[in-house]
Amino acid sequence: PVLVKPGPPIKGTDKDDPEMFEWKEEYKEFLHQNRQLKDNLRSIYSLVWGQCSQPMKAKLMAVDGYELADRLCDCIWLLNTIKSIMFKFEGQKEIFHANIEARHHLDCMKQKEDENTNSFLEQFKATVDAFEHYGGSIGTDKGLIEAVRAEMISED
């Protein structure tokens, strides 16, 4: 999340001018929201980190970019990396290998007999997210697209 900083006041605006007063109030509000955002991000990051097991923390600390993400309290990086680790696509693997593993996991997915539809849908979405995280893209396989196109033409 990014907050938009108010633009500078109009040059030549008198300090008692209502526009200058309004700008000062907007700037104070921006500073307050910015502090609040940083505090909230630190809280969320700490909460998620605190819920991680020691082995998970060790894996996270071994991933490239951990130091920067930790310093910035980058919640999105933390959650995406946890998701990747949970799907066993470690950060040390080559991106091509991780993409192939993610695609294989996606291709092999099926709903269990005792699993409700909502639960499966959530798991499916998470698997697609992991696949896309490693550069995968659903519905763009040229070979399959050409096969469907050829089939459609032959039906006409």
Short mmCIF file of C-alpha atoms in Angstrom, two decimals:
data_model
loop_
_atom_site.label_atom_id
_atom_site.label_comp_id
_atom_site.label_asym_id
_atom_site.label_seq_id
_atom_site.Cartn_x
_atom_site.Cartn_y
_atom_site.Cartn_z
CA PRO A 1 0.00 0.00 0.00
CA VAL A 2 1.18 3.46 -0.88
CA LEU A 3 -0.19 6.74 0.34
CA VAL A 4 -0.18 9.76 -1.95
CA LYS A 5 1.69 12.71 -0.50
CA PRO A 6 -0.12 16.04 -0.95
CA GLY A 7 1.47 18.29 -3.57
CA PRO A 8 3.40 21.37 -2.46
CA PRO A 9 1.43 24.49 -1.56
CA ILE A 10 0.93 27.10 -4.25
CA LYS A 11 3.90 29.48 -4.39
CA GLY A 12 3.24 32.87 -2.93
CA THR A 13 0.42 31.58 -0.73
CA ASP A 14 0.27 33.54 2.48
CA LYS A 15 0.56 31.47 5.67
CA ASP A 16 -2.84 32.82 6.78
CA ASP A 17 -4.49 31.93 3.47
CA PRO A 18 -7.25 29.27 3.77
CA GLU A 19 -5.58 27.22 0.99
CA MET A 20 -2.34 27.09 3.00
CA PHE A 21 -4.30 26.05 6.09
CA GLU A 22 -6.04 23.31 4.09
CA TRP A 23 -2.70 22.08 2.71
CA LYS A 24 -1.19 21.96 6.21
CA GLU A 25 -4.15 19.89 7.43
CA GLU A 26 -3.86 17.52 4.46
CA TYR A 27 -0.13 17.13 5.11
CA LYS A 28 -0.70 16.43 8.83
CA GLU A 29 -3.28 13.79 7.87
CA PHE A 30 -0.84 12.26 5.38
CA LEU A 31 1.88 12.02 8.05
CA HIS A 32 -0.58 10.46 10.51
CA GLN A 33 -1.80 7.89 7.95
CA ASN A 34 1.77 7.10 6.91
CA ARG A 35 2.79 6.42 10.53
CA GLN A 36 -0.33 4.33 11.04
CA LEU A 37 0.34 2.33 7.86
CA LYS A 38 3.92 1.57 8.91
CA ASP A 39 2.75 0.53 12.39
CA ASN A 40 0.04 -1.71 10.92
CA LEU A 41 2.46 -3.35 8.48
CA ARG A 42 4.93 -4.02 11.31
CA SER A 43 2.11 -5.51 13.39
CA ILE A 44 0.88 -7.76 10.58
CA TYR A 45 4.41 -8.88 9.72
CA SER A 46 5.14 -9.65 13.39
CA LEU A 47 1.85 -11.51 13.77
CA VAL A 48 2.47 -13.70 10.71
CA TRP A 49 6.13 -14.25 11.66
CA GLY A 50 5.11 -15.19 15.20
CA GLN A 51 2.76 -17.88 13.87
CA CYS A 52 5.57 -19.54 11.90
CA SER A 53 7.27 -22.63 13.30
CA GLN A 54 11.03 -22.63 13.84
CA PRO A 55 11.66 -24.78 10.74
CA MET A 56 9.50 -22.40 8.66
CA LYS A 57 11.42 -19.40 10.03
CA ALA A 58 14.71 -21.09 9.11
CA LYS A 59 13.48 -21.72 5.56
CA LEU A 60 12.26 -18.12 5.23
CA MET A 61 15.58 -16.77 6.46
CA ALA A 62 17.38 -18.85 3.81
CA VAL A 63 15.39 -17.36 0.91
CA ASP A 64 16.98 -14.60 -1.17
CA GLY A 65 15.52 -11.23 -0.26
CA TYR A 66 14.69 -12.13 3.33
CA GLU A 67 16.88 -9.42 4.90
CA LEU A 68 15.29 -6.63 2.86
CA ALA A 69 11.76 -7.95 3.34
CA ASP A 70 12.34 -8.27 7.08
CA ARG A 71 13.72 -4.74 7.33
CA LEU A 72 10.78 -3.33 5.35
CA CYS A 73 8.22 -5.58 7.09
CA ASP A 74 7.07 -6.67 3.63
CA CYS A 75 3.93 -8.66 4.45
CA ILE A 76 3.21 -9.57 0.82
CA TRP A 77 6.70 -11.04 0.36
CA LEU A 78 6.35 -12.96 3.62
CA LEU A 79 2.95 -14.44 2.75
CA ASN A 80 3.95 -15.32 -0.84
CA THR A 81 7.17 -16.95 0.35
CA ILE A 82 5.34 -18.96 3.00
CA LYS A 83 2.90 -20.11 0.32
CA SER A 84 5.79 -21.11 -1.94
CA ILE A 85 7.49 -23.03 0.86
CA MET A 86 4.24 -24.78 1.76
CA PHE A 87 3.99 -25.95 -1.85
CA LYS A 88 7.63 -27.07 -1.56
CA PHE A 89 8.91 -24.65 -4.20
CA GLU A 90 11.97 -23.41 -2.33
CA GLY A 91 13.58 -20.09 -3.19
CA GLN A 92 16.94 -21.74 -3.83
CA LYS A 93 15.58 -23.79 -6.74
CA GLU A 94 16.04 -22.60 -10.25
CA ILE A 95 12.95 -20.74 -11.47
CA PHE A 96 12.37 -23.21 -14.34
CA HIS A 97 12.38 -26.18 -12.00
CA ALA A 98 10.03 -24.42 -9.58
CA ASN A 99 7.68 -23.53 -12.45
CA ILE A 100 7.59 -27.15 -13.64
CA GLU A 101 6.90 -28.41 -10.11
CA ALA A 102 4.14 -25.85 -9.64
CA ARG A 103 2.56 -26.81 -12.98
CA HIS A 104 2.76 -30.51 -12.08
CA HIS A 105 1.10 -29.84 -8.73
CA LEU A 106 -1.65 -27.90 -10.51
CA ASP A 107 -2.13 -30.60 -13.17
CA CYS A 108 -2.43 -33.35 -10.54
CA MET A 109 -4.98 -31.54 -8.39
CA LYS A 110 -8.35 -33.16 -7.88
CA GLN A 111 -11.11 -32.78 -5.37
CA LYS A 112 -11.25 -35.49 -2.72
CA GLU A 113 -14.54 -37.34 -2.27
CA ASP A 114 -15.07 -35.95 1.24
CA GLU A 115 -13.89 -32.41 0.37
CA ASN A 116 -16.46 -29.65 -0.05
CA THR A 117 -16.40 -27.45 -3.13
CA ASN A 118 -15.43 -24.24 -1.30
CA SER A 119 -12.45 -25.89 0.36
CA PHE A 120 -11.24 -27.30 -2.96
CA LEU A 121 -11.73 -23.95 -4.69
CA GLU A 122 -9.58 -22.19 -2.07
CA GLN A 123 -6.85 -24.80 -2.45
CA PHE A 124 -7.08 -24.56 -6.25
CA LYS A 125 -6.77 -20.76 -6.18
CA ALA A 126 -3.74 -20.99 -3.89
CA THR A 127 -2.12 -23.50 -6.25
CA VAL A 128 -2.78 -21.26 -9.26
CA ASP A 129 -1.28 -18.32 -7.32
CA ALA A 130 1.84 -20.38 -6.60
CA PHE A 131 2.10 -21.39 -10.28
CA GLU A 132 1.74 -17.76 -11.43
CA HIS A 133 4.26 -16.66 -8.78
CA TYR A 134 6.86 -18.73 -10.64
CA GLY A 135 6.00 -17.24 -14.02
CA GLY A 136 3.33 -19.72 -15.04
CA SER A 137 0.29 -18.63 -16.96
CA ILE A 138 -3.01 -20.48 -17.31
CA GLY A 139 -4.57 -20.81 -20.77
CA THR A 140 -1.56 -19.73 -22.82
CA ASP A 141 -0.12 -23.08 -23.92
CA LYS A 142 0.29 -22.59 -27.70
CA GLY A 143 0.14 -26.31 -28.45
CA LEU A 144 -3.20 -26.74 -26.70
CA ILE A 145 -4.61 -23.56 -28.22
CA GLU A 146 -3.65 -24.75 -31.72
CA ALA A 147 -5.17 -28.20 -31.06
CA VAL A 148 -8.48 -26.67 -29.96
CA ARG A 149 -8.42 -24.28 -32.92
CA ALA A 150 -7.81 -27.15 -35.36
CA GLU A 151 -10.61 -29.16 -33.76
CA MET A 152 -13.02 -26.23 -34.05
CA ILE A 153 -12.12 -25.74 -37.72
CA SER A 154 -12.62 -29.45 -38.49
CA GLU A 155 -16.09 -29.35 -36.90
CA ASP A 156 -17.21 -26.62 -39.32
#
